[in-house]
Coordinates of C-alpha atoms in Angstrom, one line a residue:
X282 CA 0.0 0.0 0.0
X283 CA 1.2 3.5 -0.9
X284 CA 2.6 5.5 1.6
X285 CA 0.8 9.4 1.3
X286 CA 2.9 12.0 1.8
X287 CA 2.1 15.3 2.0
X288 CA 4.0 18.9 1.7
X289 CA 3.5 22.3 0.4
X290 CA 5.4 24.6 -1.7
X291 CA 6.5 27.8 -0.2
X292 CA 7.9 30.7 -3.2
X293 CA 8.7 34.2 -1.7
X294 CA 7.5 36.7 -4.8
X295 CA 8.3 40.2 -5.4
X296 CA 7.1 41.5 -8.7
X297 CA 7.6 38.2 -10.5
X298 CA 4.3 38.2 -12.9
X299 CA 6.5 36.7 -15.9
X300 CA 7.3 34.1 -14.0
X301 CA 4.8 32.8 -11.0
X302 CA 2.7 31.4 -13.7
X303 CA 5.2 29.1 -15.2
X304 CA 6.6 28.0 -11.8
X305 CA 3.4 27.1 -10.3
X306 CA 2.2 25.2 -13.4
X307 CA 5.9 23.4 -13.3
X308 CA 4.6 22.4 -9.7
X309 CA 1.3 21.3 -10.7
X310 CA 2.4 18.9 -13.6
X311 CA 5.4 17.8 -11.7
X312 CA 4.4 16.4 -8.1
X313 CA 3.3 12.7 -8.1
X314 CA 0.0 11.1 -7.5
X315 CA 1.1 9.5 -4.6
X316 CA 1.7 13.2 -2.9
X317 CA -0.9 15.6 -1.3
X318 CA 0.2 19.6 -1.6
X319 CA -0.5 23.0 -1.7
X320 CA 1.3 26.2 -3.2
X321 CA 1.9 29.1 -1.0
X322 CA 3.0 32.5 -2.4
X323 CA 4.1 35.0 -0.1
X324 CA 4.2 38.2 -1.5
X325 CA 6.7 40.5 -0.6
X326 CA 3.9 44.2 -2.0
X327 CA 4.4 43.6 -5.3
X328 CA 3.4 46.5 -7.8
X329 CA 2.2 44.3 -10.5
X330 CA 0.2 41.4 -11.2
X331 CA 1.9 39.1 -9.0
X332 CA -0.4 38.3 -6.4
X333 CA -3.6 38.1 -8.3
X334 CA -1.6 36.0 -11.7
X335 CA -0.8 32.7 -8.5
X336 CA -4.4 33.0 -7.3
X337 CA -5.7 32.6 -10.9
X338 CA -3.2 29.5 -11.0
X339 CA -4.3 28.3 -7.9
X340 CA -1.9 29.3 -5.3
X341 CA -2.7 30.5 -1.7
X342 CA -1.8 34.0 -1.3
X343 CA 0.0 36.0 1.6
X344 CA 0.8 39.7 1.8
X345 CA 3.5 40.7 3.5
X346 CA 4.7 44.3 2.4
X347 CA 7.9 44.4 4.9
X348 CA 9.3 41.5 5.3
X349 CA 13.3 39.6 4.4
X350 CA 13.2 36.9 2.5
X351 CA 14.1 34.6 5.1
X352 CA 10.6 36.2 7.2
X353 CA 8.4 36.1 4.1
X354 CA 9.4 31.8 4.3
X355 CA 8.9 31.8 7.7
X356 CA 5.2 33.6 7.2
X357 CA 4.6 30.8 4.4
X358 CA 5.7 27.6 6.3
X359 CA 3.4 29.1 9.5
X360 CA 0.6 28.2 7.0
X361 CA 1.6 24.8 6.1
X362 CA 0.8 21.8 8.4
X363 CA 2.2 18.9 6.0
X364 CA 4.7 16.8 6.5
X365 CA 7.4 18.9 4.4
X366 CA 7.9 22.2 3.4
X367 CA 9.7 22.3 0.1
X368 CA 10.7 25.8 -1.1
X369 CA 11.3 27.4 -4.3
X370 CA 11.9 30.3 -5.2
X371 CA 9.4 32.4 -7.8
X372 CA 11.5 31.2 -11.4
X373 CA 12.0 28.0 -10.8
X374 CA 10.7 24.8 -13.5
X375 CA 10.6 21.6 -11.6
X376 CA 12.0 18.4 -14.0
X377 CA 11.2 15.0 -15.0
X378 CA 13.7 13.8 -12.4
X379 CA 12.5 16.1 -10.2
X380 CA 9.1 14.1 -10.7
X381 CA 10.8 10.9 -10.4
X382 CA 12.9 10.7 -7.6
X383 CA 10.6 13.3 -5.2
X384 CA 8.8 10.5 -3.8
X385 CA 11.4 8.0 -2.4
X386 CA 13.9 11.1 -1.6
X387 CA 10.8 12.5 0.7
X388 CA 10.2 9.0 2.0
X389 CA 13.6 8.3 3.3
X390 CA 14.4 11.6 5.0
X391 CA 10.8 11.2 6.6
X392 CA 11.9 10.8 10.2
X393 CA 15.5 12.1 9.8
X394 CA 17.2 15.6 11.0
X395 CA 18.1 16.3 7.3
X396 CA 17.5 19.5 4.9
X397 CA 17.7 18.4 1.1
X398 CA 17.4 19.2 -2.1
X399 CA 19.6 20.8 -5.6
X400 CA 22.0 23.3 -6.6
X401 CA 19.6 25.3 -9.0
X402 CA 20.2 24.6 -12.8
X403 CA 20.5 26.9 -16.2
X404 CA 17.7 26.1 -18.8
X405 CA 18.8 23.8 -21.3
X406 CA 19.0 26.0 -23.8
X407 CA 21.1 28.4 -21.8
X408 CA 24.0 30.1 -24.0
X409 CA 25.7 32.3 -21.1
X410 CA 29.2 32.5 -20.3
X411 CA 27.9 32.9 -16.5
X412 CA 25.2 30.0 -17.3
X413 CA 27.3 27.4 -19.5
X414 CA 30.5 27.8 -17.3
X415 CA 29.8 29.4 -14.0
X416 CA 26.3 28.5 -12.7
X417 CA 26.0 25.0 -14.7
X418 CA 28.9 23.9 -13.0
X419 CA 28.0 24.9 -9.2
X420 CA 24.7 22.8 -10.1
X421 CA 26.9 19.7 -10.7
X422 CA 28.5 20.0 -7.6
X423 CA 28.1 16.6 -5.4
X424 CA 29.2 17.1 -1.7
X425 CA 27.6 20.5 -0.3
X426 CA 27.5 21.8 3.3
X427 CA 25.0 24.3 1.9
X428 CA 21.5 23.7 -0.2
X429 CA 19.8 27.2 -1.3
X430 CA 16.5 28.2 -0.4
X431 CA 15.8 28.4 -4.0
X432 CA 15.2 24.5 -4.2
X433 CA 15.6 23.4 -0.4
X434 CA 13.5 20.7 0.9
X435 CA 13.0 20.2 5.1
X436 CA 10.4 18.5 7.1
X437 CA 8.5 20.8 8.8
X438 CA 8.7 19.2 12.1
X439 CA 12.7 20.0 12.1
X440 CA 12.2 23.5 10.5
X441 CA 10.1 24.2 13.6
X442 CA 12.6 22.9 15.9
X443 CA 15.6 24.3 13.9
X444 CA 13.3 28.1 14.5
X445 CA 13.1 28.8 11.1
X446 CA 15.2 31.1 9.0
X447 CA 16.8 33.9 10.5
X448 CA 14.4 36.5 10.0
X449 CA 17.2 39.4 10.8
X450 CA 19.3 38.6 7.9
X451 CA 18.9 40.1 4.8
X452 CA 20.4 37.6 2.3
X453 CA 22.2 34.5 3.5
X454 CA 19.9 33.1 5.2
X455 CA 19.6 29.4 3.5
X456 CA 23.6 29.3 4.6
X457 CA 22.7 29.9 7.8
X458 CA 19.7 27.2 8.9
X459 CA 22.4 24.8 6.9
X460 CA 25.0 26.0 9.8
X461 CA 22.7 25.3 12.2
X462 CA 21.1 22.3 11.2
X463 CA 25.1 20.5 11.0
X464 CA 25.9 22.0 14.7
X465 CA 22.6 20.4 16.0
X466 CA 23.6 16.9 14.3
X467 CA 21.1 17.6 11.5
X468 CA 22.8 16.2 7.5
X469 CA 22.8 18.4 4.3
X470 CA 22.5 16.4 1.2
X471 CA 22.6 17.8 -2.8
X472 CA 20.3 15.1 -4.4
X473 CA 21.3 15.6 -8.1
X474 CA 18.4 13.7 -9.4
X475 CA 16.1 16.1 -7.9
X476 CA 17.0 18.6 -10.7
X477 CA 15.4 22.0 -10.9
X478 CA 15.6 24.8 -14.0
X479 CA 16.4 28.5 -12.8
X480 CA 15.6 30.7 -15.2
X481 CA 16.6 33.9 -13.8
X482 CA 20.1 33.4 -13.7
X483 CA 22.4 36.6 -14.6
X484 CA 23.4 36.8 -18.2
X485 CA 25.9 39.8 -18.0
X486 CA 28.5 41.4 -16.2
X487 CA 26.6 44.0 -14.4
X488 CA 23.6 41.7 -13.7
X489 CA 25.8 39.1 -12.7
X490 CA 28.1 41.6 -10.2
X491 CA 24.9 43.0 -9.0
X492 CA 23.7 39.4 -7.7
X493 CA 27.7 38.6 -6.0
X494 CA 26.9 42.3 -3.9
X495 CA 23.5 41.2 -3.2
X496 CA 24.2 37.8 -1.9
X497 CA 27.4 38.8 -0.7
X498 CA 25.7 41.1 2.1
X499 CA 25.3 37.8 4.5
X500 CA 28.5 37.6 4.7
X501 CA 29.1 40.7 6.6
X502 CA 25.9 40.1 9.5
X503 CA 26.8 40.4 11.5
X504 CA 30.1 42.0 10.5
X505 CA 32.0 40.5 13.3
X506 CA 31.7 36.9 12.0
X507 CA 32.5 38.0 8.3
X508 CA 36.2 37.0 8.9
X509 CA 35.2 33.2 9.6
X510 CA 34.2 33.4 5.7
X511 CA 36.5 31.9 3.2
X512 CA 34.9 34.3 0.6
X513 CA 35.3 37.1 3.0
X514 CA 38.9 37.1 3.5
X515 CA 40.1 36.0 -0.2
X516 CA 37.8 39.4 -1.0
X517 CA 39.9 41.6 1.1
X518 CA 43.3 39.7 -0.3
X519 CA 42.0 40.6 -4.0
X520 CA 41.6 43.9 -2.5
X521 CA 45.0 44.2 -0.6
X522 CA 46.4 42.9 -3.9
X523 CA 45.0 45.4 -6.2
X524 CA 46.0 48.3 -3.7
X525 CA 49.6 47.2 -3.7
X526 CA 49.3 46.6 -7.5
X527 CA 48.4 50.9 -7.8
X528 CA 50.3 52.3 -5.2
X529 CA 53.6 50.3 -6.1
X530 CA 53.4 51.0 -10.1
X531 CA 55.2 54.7 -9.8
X532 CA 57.6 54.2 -7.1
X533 CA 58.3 49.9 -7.3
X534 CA 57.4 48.5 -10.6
X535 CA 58.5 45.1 -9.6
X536 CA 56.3 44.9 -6.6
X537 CA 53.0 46.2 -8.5
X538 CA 54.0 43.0 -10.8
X539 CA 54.1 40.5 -8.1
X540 CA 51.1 42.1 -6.5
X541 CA 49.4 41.7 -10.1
X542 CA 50.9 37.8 -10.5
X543 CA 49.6 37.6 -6.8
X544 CA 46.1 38.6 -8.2
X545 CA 46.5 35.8 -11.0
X546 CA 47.2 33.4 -8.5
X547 CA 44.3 33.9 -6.0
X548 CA 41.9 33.4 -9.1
X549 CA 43.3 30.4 -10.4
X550 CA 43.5 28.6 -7.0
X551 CA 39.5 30.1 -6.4
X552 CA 38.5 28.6 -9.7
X553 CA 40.8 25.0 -8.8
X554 CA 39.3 24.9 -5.3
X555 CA 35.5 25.5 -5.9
X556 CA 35.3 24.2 -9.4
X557 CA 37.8 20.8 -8.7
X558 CA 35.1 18.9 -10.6
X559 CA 34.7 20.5 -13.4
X560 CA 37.4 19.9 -16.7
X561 CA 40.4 22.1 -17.2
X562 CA 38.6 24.8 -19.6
X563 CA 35.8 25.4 -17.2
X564 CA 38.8 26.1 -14.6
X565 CA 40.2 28.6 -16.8
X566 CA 37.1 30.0 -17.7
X567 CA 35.6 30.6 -14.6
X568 CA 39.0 32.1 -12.7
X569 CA 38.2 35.0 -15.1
X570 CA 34.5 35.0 -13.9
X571 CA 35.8 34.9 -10.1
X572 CA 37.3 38.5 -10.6
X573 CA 33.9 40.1 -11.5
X574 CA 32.9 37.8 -8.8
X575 CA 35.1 39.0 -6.0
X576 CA 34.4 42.9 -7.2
X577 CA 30.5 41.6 -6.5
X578 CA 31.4 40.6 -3.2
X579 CA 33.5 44.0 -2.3
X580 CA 30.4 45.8 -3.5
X581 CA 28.6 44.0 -0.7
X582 CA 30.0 45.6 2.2
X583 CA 28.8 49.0 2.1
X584 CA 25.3 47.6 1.3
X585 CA 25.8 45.7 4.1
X586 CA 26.7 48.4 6.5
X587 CA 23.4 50.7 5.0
X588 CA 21.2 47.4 5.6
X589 CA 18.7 48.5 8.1
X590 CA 18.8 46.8 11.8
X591 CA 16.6 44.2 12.2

């Protein structure tokens, strides 16, 4: 006899009326028979259609105007009692493995302190430097410490216990609950066969520093845990580098050039570290991304430091 399972979707929205649609009808032909749910949108005041577009597709909508991202999935899970709460966030298309494997992933995690689910991927027909080389390779990571909130999966019963996400961050905060849930014995796992489509993934330079400065602000909340970051510190080393790199170039030419190789260096270890899996090219490719991704990440610290107190 089948076993039921039940959980609802949670998708924070914020002016997202090209999207919701597609995402929620993703949902709706993509969750198995053997698996009761709901779709909750919490939207965050949107000025357009956003709200009215997931009601007409069937979802169950929440206002909330003045809320983080972390607090408008906290308001959403609140209104869920199933057994998990899977959530998504507003431009993301479920898969065909997605459909096939939910079931017996859900199943086995039922009773177990565990938070899964994938690293997002580019649409197939993706053509990107960012997409093809940067993001698509961070999907096909295997081992992960981390799962993000844009495709993370928890039961509710150990999101409840875990207290949620951290309502007072402003971005970071699926890193965080993944920190928490491994210092209270909890497991993270990346389940590639529960694959996912992102289709708002950056697709220039500016779009794509613009997201490294946005997500780069949890970093620095509070500030005076920003130095335990591995990110954090080789920021401020691409930094010091560039500074010695300037001020040395009138008065020491030969120190600006180690200062510059020094630069080189910190990119191509970046790329070997976080992309090990990936072939050779993508390495070189994607040491070149990391410097518009570091200058993303130094752009983060005075939004940081003008991000209101919570």
């Amino acid at each position: 006899m089948t076993e039921w399972i039940s959980c609802d979707f949670i998708i924070p929205a914020f002016n997202e009326e090209s999207s919701i649609g597609i995402t929620i009808e993703s949902i709706f032909s993509s969750v198995p028979e053997d698996i009761r749910y709901s779709v909750i949108v919490v939207d965050n005041g949107s000025s357009d259609r956003t709200p009215a577009l997931a009601q007409e597709y069937g979802a169950k909508v929440i206002v909330a105007p003045v809320a983080t991202i972390g607090e408008l999935r906290n308001i959403g899970a609140a209104e869920s009692s199933a057994d998990f709460l899977v959530f998504l966030d507003a431009d993301i298309s479920l898969s065909a493995q997605w459909q096939n494997h939910i079931y017996a992933a859900l199943l086995k995690i039922k009773n177990q302190k565990c938070i899964i689910g994938s690293h997002v991927t580019p649409p197939e027909d993706a053509v990107s430097i960012f997409e093809k080389y940067w993001f698509n390779s961070i999907a096909q990571e295997t081992g992960s410490v981390h799962i993000g909130s844009a495709h993370m999966i928890i039961s509710r019963a150990w999101f409840n216990e875990l207290g949620g996400f951290d309502k007072t961050l402003t971005t970071g905060e699926d890193y965080d609950i993944c920190r928490r849930a491994l210092l209270r014995g909890g497991t993270i796992a990346n389940i590639q066969e529960l694959k996912v489509f992102h289709r708002g993934f950056p697709t220039t330079v500016s779009t794509f520093i613009r997201r490294e400065a946005w997500h780069g602000i949890g970093d620095w909340q509070p500030a005076t845990n920003a130095l335990r970051s591995k990110v954090v510190v080789a920021s401020l080393l691409f930094l010091l580098f560039h500074a010695v790199a300037v001020a040395a170039l009138f008065f020491k030419p030969e120190v600006s050039v180690i200062a510059s190789l020094s630069i080189v260096a910190l990119l191509l270890v970046s790329s070997v570290v976080k992309f090990s899996h990936a072939g050779a090219v993508t390495i070189l490719v994607n040491s070149g991304i990391l410097y518009l991704y570091y200058i993303g990440r130094l752009l983060s610290i005075p939004l940081a430091m003008s991000a209101p107190e919570k």
